[in-house]
Amino acid sequence: MSLLQVQELTKRFGGLTAVNRVSFDVEKGEILAVIGPNGAGKSTLFKLITSFLPPSAGRVLFQGEEISGMRPHRVAQRGVVRTFQETTIFREMTALQNVVVAHHLRRRASNLGIFLNSRTARADEAAFRKSAAEILDYLGLGAVKEVEARNLPHGYLRALGIAIAMAAEPRILLLDEPFAGMNPDETERAVEMVRGIRERGVTVLLVEHDMSAVMRISDRIVVLNFGTRIAEGTPAEIQRDEAVIEAYLGREDDEVEAA
């Protein structure tokens, strides 16, 4: 059984169908990329999978259990966790403090216990600081863990967003454009970071526009166009697919090539 199953997923906004009967499976341990032109429905698909939006039709299964319609934090508690584009980062906090706060889904202490600084609350805090430091270390952020987020370069901020998501102990991590705005060196570090996450047993589903990075990192690719899945396959298969070439990757101009 696949780890995640997207079945005939559809989302309509009035007369607009943003996602139209999209189906695919994500296998445990793989890196699957979703690509497509702007407006293809990629972001809406992510919101449907993580239950930030209810589907108009279809469903999402995680480990054989339907998660469509659950509250987003319940979906995250089950292990389906997504990143956001820096919107979850507290810029006045250090990198370490940001990741400690992100452990809230795993806390044992009650709100009252936190307020009274109970023994359980103190134990949670100690465990979360240790876990946060370990996450930052293996993502290559150990040297900046005491730096306030507002002082971090763009590439480090994107990595911090991933560290925050990793604090929820995901079984599958959904990355929203993890390489956006990066220079080549930052992108290469981020690619290795995502591979490292997979090596730690976390399955990865990502949306990305950087085709060079996508082709290097992905085991399989799903291509959307106008909300519809038009292709699925390995990077080599996607690069040869006529529908993808026509809709997204672009076709070489024969006259220019000949010149």
PDB file of C-alpha atoms in Angstrom:
ATOM      1  CA  MET A   1       0.000   0.000   0.000  1.00  0.00           C
ATOM      2  CA  SER A   2       1.280   3.470  -0.907  1.00  0.00           C
ATOM      3  CA  LEU A   3       2.064   5.880   1.920  1.00  0.00           C
ATOM      4  CA  LEU A   4      -0.135   8.641   0.453  1.00  0.00           C
ATOM      5  CA  GLN A   5      -2.921   8.234  -2.092  1.00  0.00           C
ATOM      6  CA  VAL A   6      -4.571  11.133  -3.909  1.00  0.00           C
ATOM      7  CA  GLN A   7      -7.785   9.901  -5.490  1.00  0.00           C
ATOM      8  CA  GLU A   8      -9.783  11.919  -8.043  1.00  0.00           C
ATOM      9  CA  LEU A   9      -9.103  15.077  -6.053  1.00  0.00           C
ATOM     10  CA  THR A  10     -11.145  18.065  -7.263  1.00  0.00           C
ATOM     11  CA  LYS A  11     -11.517  21.639  -6.043  1.00  0.00           C
ATOM     12  CA  ARG A  12     -13.947  24.157  -7.490  1.00  0.00           C
ATOM     13  CA  PHE A  13     -14.157  27.850  -6.630  1.00  0.00           C
ATOM     14  CA  GLY A  14     -17.495  28.920  -8.089  1.00  0.00           C
ATOM     15  CA  GLY A  15     -17.204  28.332 -11.829  1.00  0.00           C
ATOM     16  CA  LEU A  16     -13.416  27.787 -11.687  1.00  0.00           C
ATOM     17  CA  THR A  17     -12.038  24.263 -11.323  1.00  0.00           C
ATOM     18  CA  ALA A  18      -8.592  24.723  -9.805  1.00  0.00           C
ATOM     19  CA  VAL A  19      -7.871  20.980  -9.394  1.00  0.00           C
ATOM     20  CA  ASN A  20      -9.652  18.543 -11.658  1.00  0.00           C
ATOM     21  CA  ARG A  21      -9.818  14.821 -10.741  1.00  0.00           C
ATOM     22  CA  VAL A  22      -6.129  14.521  -9.916  1.00  0.00           C
ATOM     23  CA  SER A  23      -4.880  11.099  -8.815  1.00  0.00           C
ATOM     24  CA  PHE A  24      -1.425   9.805  -7.903  1.00  0.00           C
ATOM     25  CA  ASP A  25       0.307   7.786  -5.183  1.00  0.00           C
ATOM     26  CA  VAL A  26       3.392   8.623  -3.140  1.00  0.00           C
ATOM     27  CA  GLU A  27       5.511   5.651  -2.133  1.00  0.00           C
ATOM     28  CA  LYS A  28       7.301   5.451   1.183  1.00  0.00           C
ATOM     29  CA  GLY A  29      10.873   6.772   0.974  1.00  0.00           C
ATOM     30  CA  GLU A  30      10.640   8.532  -2.374  1.00  0.00           C
ATOM     31  CA  ILE A  31      10.973  12.139  -3.485  1.00  0.00           C
ATOM     32  CA  LEU A  32       8.033  13.070  -5.694  1.00  0.00           C
ATOM     33  CA  ALA A  33       7.848  16.490  -7.363  1.00  0.00           C
ATOM     34  CA  VAL A  34       4.740  18.256  -8.633  1.00  0.00           C
ATOM     35  CA  ILE A  35       5.444  20.736 -11.407  1.00  0.00           C
ATOM     36  CA  GLY A  36       3.401  22.867 -13.776  1.00  0.00           C
ATOM     37  CA  PRO A  37       2.974  26.432 -15.052  1.00  0.00           C
ATOM     38  CA  ASN A  38       1.765  29.221 -12.798  1.00  0.00           C
ATOM     39  CA  GLY A  39      -1.926  28.693 -12.120  1.00  0.00           C
ATOM     40  CA  ALA A  40      -1.720  24.947 -12.750  1.00  0.00           C
ATOM     41  CA  GLY A  41      -3.228  24.149  -9.338  1.00  0.00           C
ATOM     42  CA  LYS A  42      -0.090  23.087  -7.451  1.00  0.00           C
ATOM     43  CA  SER A  43      -0.610  25.247  -4.360  1.00  0.00           C
ATOM     44  CA  THR A  44      -4.303  24.334  -4.195  1.00  0.00           C
ATOM     45  CA  LEU A  45      -3.340  20.654  -4.405  1.00  0.00           C
ATOM     46  CA  PHE A  46      -0.990  21.061  -1.424  1.00  0.00           C
ATOM     47  CA  LYS A  47      -3.737  22.742   0.589  1.00  0.00           C
ATOM     48  CA  LEU A  48      -6.139  19.911  -0.236  1.00  0.00           C
ATOM     49  CA  ILE A  49      -3.662  17.200   0.763  1.00  0.00           C
ATOM     50  CA  THR A  50      -2.934  18.860   4.116  1.00  0.00           C
ATOM     51  CA  SER A  51      -6.621  19.691   4.716  1.00  0.00           C
ATOM     52  CA  PHE A  52      -6.221  23.470   4.650  1.00  0.00           C
ATOM     53  CA  LEU A  53      -8.963  23.325   1.999  1.00  0.00           C
ATOM     54  CA  PRO A  54     -11.858  20.833   1.776  1.00  0.00           C
ATOM     55  CA  PRO A  55     -12.146  19.013  -1.570  1.00  0.00           C
ATOM     56  CA  SER A  56     -15.165  19.462  -3.795  1.00  0.00           C
ATOM     57  CA  ALA A  57     -14.763  15.792  -4.739  1.00  0.00           C
ATOM     58  CA  GLY A  58     -12.260  12.991  -4.268  1.00  0.00           C
ATOM     59  CA  ARG A  59     -10.212  12.138  -1.215  1.00  0.00           C
ATOM     60  CA  VAL A  60      -6.735  11.774   0.255  1.00  0.00           C
ATOM     61  CA  LEU A  61      -5.606   8.646   2.098  1.00  0.00           C
ATOM     62  CA  PHE A  62      -2.574   8.447   4.372  1.00  0.00           C
ATOM     63  CA  GLN A  63      -1.482   4.942   5.344  1.00  0.00           C
ATOM     64  CA  GLY A  64      -4.881   3.735   4.152  1.00  0.00           C
ATOM     65  CA  GLU A  65      -6.845   6.173   6.333  1.00  0.00           C
ATOM     66  CA  GLU A  66      -8.847   9.021   4.811  1.00  0.00           C
ATOM     67  CA  ILE A  67      -7.562  12.389   6.033  1.00  0.00           C
ATOM     68  CA  SER A  68      -9.689  14.639   3.803  1.00  0.00           C
ATOM     69  CA  GLY A  69     -11.877  16.832   5.981  1.00  0.00           C
ATOM     70  CA  MET A  70      -9.765  16.455   9.118  1.00  0.00           C
ATOM     71  CA  ARG A  71      -8.567  19.619  10.813  1.00  0.00           C
ATOM     72  CA  PRO A  72      -5.074  20.590   9.555  1.00  0.00           C
ATOM     73  CA  HIS A  73      -3.374  20.104  12.932  1.00  0.00           C
ATOM     74  CA  ARG A  74      -4.825  16.577  13.158  1.00  0.00           C
ATOM     75  CA  VAL A  75      -3.407  15.802   9.711  1.00  0.00           C
ATOM     76  CA  ALA A  76      -0.015  17.122  10.865  1.00  0.00           C
ATOM     77  CA  GLN A  77      -0.182  15.011  14.025  1.00  0.00           C
ATOM     78  CA  ARG A  78      -0.641  11.937  11.848  1.00  0.00           C
ATOM     79  CA  GLY A  79       2.581  12.776  10.022  1.00  0.00           C
ATOM     80  CA  VAL A  80       1.522  14.787   6.937  1.00  0.00           C
ATOM     81  CA  VAL A  81       3.342  18.100   7.388  1.00  0.00           C
ATOM     82  CA  ARG A  82       3.880  20.983   4.976  1.00  0.00           C
ATOM     83  CA  THR A  83       6.220  23.960   4.882  1.00  0.00           C
ATOM     84  CA  PHE A  84       5.187  27.516   4.154  1.00  0.00           C
ATOM     85  CA  GLN A  85       7.141  30.242   2.415  1.00  0.00           C
ATOM     86  CA  GLU A  86       8.668  31.822   5.557  1.00  0.00           C
ATOM     87  CA  THR A  87       5.246  32.735   7.001  1.00  0.00           C
ATOM     88  CA  THR A  88       5.717  30.469  10.027  1.00  0.00           C
ATOM     89  CA  ILE A  89       9.015  32.056  11.098  1.00  0.00           C
ATOM     90  CA  PHE A  90       9.176  34.418  14.079  1.00  0.00           C
ATOM     91  CA  ARG A  91      11.852  36.813  12.898  1.00  0.00           C
ATOM     92  CA  GLU A  92      12.562  38.320  16.333  1.00  0.00           C
ATOM     93  CA  MET A  93      13.367  34.825  17.712  1.00  0.00           C
ATOM     94  CA  THR A  94      16.576  32.873  17.217  1.00  0.00           C
ATOM     95  CA  ALA A  95      16.657  29.891  14.872  1.00  0.00           C
ATOM     96  CA  LEU A  96      16.698  27.578  17.896  1.00  0.00           C
ATOM     97  CA  GLN A  97      13.740  29.285  19.561  1.00  0.00           C
ATOM     98  CA  ASN A  98      11.728  29.016  16.346  1.00  0.00           C
ATOM     99  CA  VAL A  99      12.229  25.267  16.180  1.00  0.00           C
ATOM    100  CA  VAL A 100      11.538  24.803  19.900  1.00  0.00           C
ATOM    101  CA  VAL A 101       8.189  26.580  19.497  1.00  0.00           C
ATOM    102  CA  ALA A 102       7.396  24.354  16.508  1.00  0.00           C
ATOM    103  CA  HIS A 103       7.391  21.285  18.767  1.00  0.00           C
ATOM    104  CA  HIS A 104       4.000  22.279  20.222  1.00  0.00           C
ATOM    105  CA  LEU A 105       2.216  19.351  18.539  1.00  0.00           C
ATOM    106  CA  ARG A 106       4.323  17.000  20.666  1.00  0.00           C
ATOM    107  CA  ARG A 107       3.888  18.666  24.056  1.00  0.00           C
ATOM    108  CA  ARG A 108       2.585  16.714  27.066  1.00  0.00           C
ATOM    109  CA  ALA A 109       2.023  19.629  29.436  1.00  0.00           C
ATOM    110  CA  SER A 110      -1.356  21.347  29.589  1.00  0.00           C
ATOM    111  CA  ASN A 111      -1.816  25.080  29.077  1.00  0.00           C
ATOM    112  CA  LEU A 112      -2.082  25.470  32.833  1.00  0.00           C
ATOM    113  CA  GLY A 113       1.063  23.410  33.329  1.00  0.00           C
ATOM    114  CA  ILE A 114       2.952  25.652  30.923  1.00  0.00           C
ATOM    115  CA  PHE A 115       1.691  28.753  32.736  1.00  0.00           C
ATOM    116  CA  LEU A 116       2.741  27.316  36.126  1.00  0.00           C
ATOM    117  CA  ASN A 117       6.025  25.929  34.721  1.00  0.00           C
ATOM    118  CA  SER A 118       5.196  22.426  35.948  1.00  0.00           C
ATOM    119  CA  ARG A 119       7.638  19.530  36.000  1.00  0.00           C
ATOM    120  CA  THR A 120       6.089  18.172  32.786  1.00  0.00           C
ATOM    121  CA  ALA A 121       6.382  21.582  31.126  1.00  0.00           C
ATOM    122  CA  ARG A 122      10.055  21.830  32.114  1.00  0.00           C
ATOM    123  CA  ALA A 123      10.717  18.315  30.809  1.00  0.00           C
ATOM    124  CA  ASP A 124       9.001  19.203  27.529  1.00  0.00           C
ATOM    125  CA  GLU A 125      11.126  22.335  27.193  1.00  0.00           C
ATOM    126  CA  ALA A 126      14.376  20.439  27.783  1.00  0.00           C
ATOM    127  CA  ALA A 127      13.443  17.683  25.319  1.00  0.00           C
ATOM    128  CA  PHE A 128      12.332  20.201  22.706  1.00  0.00           C
ATOM    129  CA  ARG A 129      15.554  22.228  22.972  1.00  0.00           C
ATOM    130  CA  LYS A 130      17.608  19.059  22.516  1.00  0.00           C
ATOM    131  CA  SER A 131      15.497  17.941  19.540  1.00  0.00           C
ATOM    132  CA  ALA A 132      15.603  21.438  17.983  1.00  0.00           C
ATOM    133  CA  ALA A 133      19.380  21.580  18.225  1.00  0.00           C
ATOM    134  CA  GLU A 134      19.674  18.148  16.578  1.00  0.00           C
ATOM    135  CA  ILE A 135      17.359  19.192  13.725  1.00  0.00           C
ATOM    136  CA  LEU A 136      19.325  22.390  13.117  1.00  0.00           C
ATOM    137  CA  ASP A 137      22.610  20.477  13.173  1.00  0.00           C
ATOM    138  CA  TYR A 138      21.639  17.919  10.534  1.00  0.00           C
ATOM    139  CA  LEU A 139      20.127  20.612   8.329  1.00  0.00           C
ATOM    140  CA  GLY A 140      23.404  22.535   8.441  1.00  0.00           C
ATOM    141  CA  LEU A 141      22.112  25.341  10.654  1.00  0.00           C
ATOM    142  CA  GLY A 142      23.934  24.491  13.876  1.00  0.00           C
ATOM    143  CA  ALA A 143      26.324  27.414  13.535  1.00  0.00           C
ATOM    144  CA  VAL A 144      23.479  29.954  13.377  1.00  0.00           C
ATOM    145  CA  LYS A 145      21.105  28.476  15.958  1.00  0.00           C
ATOM    146  CA  GLU A 146      21.502  31.486  18.276  1.00  0.00           C
ATOM    147  CA  VAL A 147      21.116  34.045  15.464  1.00  0.00           C
ATOM    148  CA  GLU A 148      17.814  35.917  15.219  1.00  0.00           C
ATOM    149  CA  ALA A 149      15.872  34.822  12.151  1.00  0.00           C
ATOM    150  CA  ARG A 150      15.656  38.392  10.809  1.00  0.00           C
ATOM    151  CA  ASN A 151      19.448  38.390  10.428  1.00  0.00           C
ATOM    152  CA  LEU A 152      19.639  35.142   8.445  1.00  0.00           C
ATOM    153  CA  PRO A 153      20.297  35.098   4.660  1.00  0.00           C
ATOM    154  CA  HIS A 154      17.514  33.900   2.354  1.00  0.00           C
ATOM    155  CA  GLY A 155      18.862  30.371   1.945  1.00  0.00           C
ATOM    156  CA  TYR A 156      19.100  29.895   5.711  1.00  0.00           C
ATOM    157  CA  LEU A 157      15.559  31.201   6.181  1.00  0.00           C
ATOM    158  CA  ARG A 158      14.234  28.604   3.751  1.00  0.00           C
ATOM    159  CA  ALA A 159      16.175  25.902   5.587  1.00  0.00           C
ATOM    160  CA  LEU A 160      14.783  27.176   8.901  1.00  0.00           C
ATOM    161  CA  GLY A 161      11.266  26.790   7.510  1.00  0.00           C
ATOM    162  CA  ILE A 162      12.061  23.142   6.818  1.00  0.00           C
ATOM    163  CA  ALA A 163      13.529  22.737  10.319  1.00  0.00           C
ATOM    164  CA  ILE A 164      10.279  24.070  11.777  1.00  0.00           C
ATOM    165  CA  ALA A 165       8.309  21.490   9.793  1.00  0.00           C
ATOM    166  CA  MET A 166      10.682  18.699  10.849  1.00  0.00           C
ATOM    167  CA  ALA A 167       9.909  19.475  14.501  1.00  0.00           C
ATOM    168  CA  ALA A 168       6.484  17.885  13.941  1.00  0.00           C
ATOM    169  CA  GLU A 169       8.181  14.543  13.140  1.00  0.00           C
ATOM    170  CA  PRO A 170       6.646  14.150   9.676  1.00  0.00           C
ATOM    171  CA  ARG A 171       6.251  10.826   7.943  1.00  0.00           C
ATOM    172  CA  ILE A 172       5.786  12.742   4.686  1.00  0.00           C
ATOM    173  CA  LEU A 173       7.019  16.320   4.278  1.00  0.00           C
ATOM    174  CA  LEU A 174       5.412  18.616   1.706  1.00  0.00           C
ATOM    175  CA  LEU A 175       7.869  21.291   0.576  1.00  0.00           C
ATOM    176  CA  ASP A 176       6.469  24.432  -1.033  1.00  0.00           C
ATOM    177  CA  GLU A 177       9.084  25.739  -3.510  1.00  0.00           C
ATOM    178  CA  PRO A 178      12.107  24.941  -1.296  1.00  0.00           C
ATOM    179  CA  PHE A 179      14.600  26.340  -3.835  1.00  0.00           C
ATOM    180  CA  ALA A 180      12.789  29.581  -4.704  1.00  0.00           C
ATOM    181  CA  GLY A 181      15.022  32.665  -4.880  1.00  0.00           C
ATOM    182  CA  MET A 182      18.245  30.784  -4.202  1.00  0.00           C
ATOM    183  CA  ASN A 183      21.550  31.239  -5.991  1.00  0.00           C
ATOM    184  CA  PRO A 184      23.225  28.111  -7.454  1.00  0.00           C
ATOM    185  CA  ASP A 185      25.316  27.419  -4.333  1.00  0.00           C
ATOM    186  CA  GLU A 186      22.304  27.767  -2.033  1.00  0.00           C
ATOM    187  CA  THR A 187      20.252  25.537  -4.316  1.00  0.00           C
ATOM    188  CA  GLU A 188      22.897  22.821  -4.279  1.00  0.00           C
ATOM    189  CA  ARG A 189      23.018  22.894  -0.469  1.00  0.00           C
ATOM    190  CA  ALA A 190      19.227  22.758  -0.334  1.00  0.00           C
ATOM    191  CA  VAL A 191      19.133  19.797  -2.727  1.00  0.00           C
ATOM    192  CA  GLU A 192      21.548  17.888  -0.485  1.00  0.00           C
ATOM    193  CA  MET A 193      19.481  18.878   2.552  1.00  0.00           C
ATOM    194  CA  VAL A 194      16.315  17.406   1.012  1.00  0.00           C
ATOM    195  CA  ARG A 195      18.189  14.212   0.160  1.00  0.00           C
ATOM    196  CA  GLY A 196      19.379  14.077   3.760  1.00  0.00           C
ATOM    197  CA  ILE A 197      15.800  14.371   4.990  1.00  0.00           C
ATOM    198  CA  ARG A 198      14.828  11.386   2.845  1.00  0.00           C
ATOM    199  CA  GLU A 199      17.806   9.444   4.203  1.00  0.00           C
ATOM    200  CA  ARG A 200      16.413  10.003   7.698  1.00  0.00           C
ATOM    201  CA  GLY A 201      13.260   8.110   6.692  1.00  0.00           C
ATOM    202  CA  VAL A 202      11.008  11.009   5.694  1.00  0.00           C
ATOM    203  CA  THR A 203       9.155  10.789   2.376  1.00  0.00           C
ATOM    204  CA  VAL A 204       9.182  14.068   0.414  1.00  0.00           C
ATOM    205  CA  LEU A 205       6.517  15.633  -1.811  1.00  0.00           C
ATOM    206  CA  LEU A 206       7.550  18.977  -3.264  1.00  0.00           C
ATOM    207  CA  VAL A 207       6.252  21.730  -5.526  1.00  0.00           C
ATOM    208  CA  GLU A 208       9.031  23.536  -7.364  1.00  0.00           C
ATOM    209  CA  HIS A 209       9.735  25.715 -10.409  1.00  0.00           C
ATOM    210  CA  ASP A 210      13.508  25.135 -10.572  1.00  0.00           C
ATOM    211  CA  MET A 211      13.571  22.443 -13.254  1.00  0.00           C
ATOM    212  CA  SER A 212      17.284  21.745 -12.918  1.00  0.00           C
ATOM    213  CA  ALA A 213      16.873  20.964  -9.208  1.00  0.00           C
ATOM    214  CA  VAL A 214      13.676  18.974  -9.805  1.00  0.00           C
ATOM    215  CA  MET A 215      15.312  16.771 -12.427  1.00  0.00           C
ATOM    216  CA  ARG A 216      18.300  16.080 -10.148  1.00  0.00           C
ATOM    217  CA  ILE A 217      16.439  15.334  -6.971  1.00  0.00           C
ATOM    218  CA  SER A 218      13.175  13.601  -7.933  1.00  0.00           C
ATOM    219  CA  ASP A 219      12.457   9.891  -8.182  1.00  0.00           C
ATOM    220  CA  ARG A 220       9.176  10.669  -9.959  1.00  0.00           C
ATOM    221  CA  ILE A 221       7.396  13.775 -11.221  1.00  0.00           C
ATOM    222  CA  VAL A 222       3.702  14.621 -11.591  1.00  0.00           C
ATOM    223  CA  VAL A 223       2.871  17.390 -14.069  1.00  0.00           C
ATOM    224  CA  LEU A 224      -0.228  19.566 -13.761  1.00  0.00           C
ATOM    225  CA  ASN A 225      -1.681  21.915 -16.354  1.00  0.00           C
ATOM    226  CA  PHE A 226      -4.894  23.908 -15.808  1.00  0.00           C
ATOM    227  CA  GLY A 227      -5.625  21.785 -12.743  1.00  0.00           C
ATOM    228  CA  THR A 228      -5.359  18.453 -14.577  1.00  0.00           C
ATOM    229  CA  ARG A 229      -2.633  15.833 -14.353  1.00  0.00           C
ATOM    230  CA  ILE A 230      -1.123  15.560 -17.842  1.00  0.00           C
ATOM    231  CA  ALA A 231       1.881  13.337 -17.124  1.00  0.00           C
ATOM    232  CA  GLU A 232       3.618  11.239 -14.471  1.00  0.00           C
ATOM    233  CA  GLY A 233       6.954   9.449 -14.615  1.00  0.00           C
ATOM    234  CA  THR A 234      10.668   9.543 -13.960  1.00  0.00           C
ATOM    235  CA  PRO A 235      12.626  12.722 -14.774  1.00  0.00           C
ATOM    236  CA  ALA A 236      13.860  11.139 -18.008  1.00  0.00           C
ATOM    237  CA  GLU A 237      10.311  10.180 -19.034  1.00  0.00           C
ATOM    238  CA  ILE A 238       8.957  13.640 -18.221  1.00  0.00           C
ATOM    239  CA  GLN A 239      11.661  15.352 -20.282  1.00  0.00           C
ATOM    240  CA  ARG A 240      10.610  13.291 -23.307  1.00  0.00           C
ATOM    241  CA  ASP A 241       6.854  13.636 -22.828  1.00  0.00           C
ATOM    242  CA  GLU A 242       5.289  15.590 -25.704  1.00  0.00           C
ATOM    243  CA  ALA A 243       2.415  16.940 -23.609  1.00  0.00           C
ATOM    244  CA  VAL A 244       4.848  18.281 -21.009  1.00  0.00           C
ATOM    245  CA  ILE A 245       7.118  19.807 -23.627  1.00  0.00           C
ATOM    246  CA  GLU A 246       4.161  21.547 -25.217  1.00  0.00           C
ATOM    247  CA  ALA A 247       2.610  22.769 -21.970  1.00  0.00           C
ATOM    248  CA  TYR A 248       5.534  23.572 -19.735  1.00  0.00           C
ATOM    249  CA  LEU A 249       9.127  22.743 -20.559  1.00  0.00           C
ATOM    250  CA  GLY A 250       9.007  24.494 -23.934  1.00  0.00           C
ATOM    251  CA  ARG A 251      10.109  23.417 -27.363  1.00  0.00           C
ATOM    252  CA  GLU A 252      13.308  24.537 -29.072  1.00  0.00           C
ATOM    253  CA  ASP A 253      12.771  26.947 -31.939  1.00  0.00           C
ATOM    254  CA  ASP A 254      14.009  25.034 -34.986  1.00  0.00           C
ATOM    255  CA  GLU A 255      14.925  28.196 -36.856  1.00  0.00           C
ATOM    256  CA  VAL A 256      16.932  29.591 -33.971  1.00  0.00           C
ATOM    257  CA  GLU A 257      18.590  26.224 -33.469  1.00  0.00           C
ATOM    258  CA  ALA A 258      19.475  26.022 -37.149  1.00  0.00           C
ATOM    259  CA  ALA A 259      20.954  29.530 -37.090  1.00  0.00           C
TER     260      ALA A 259
END
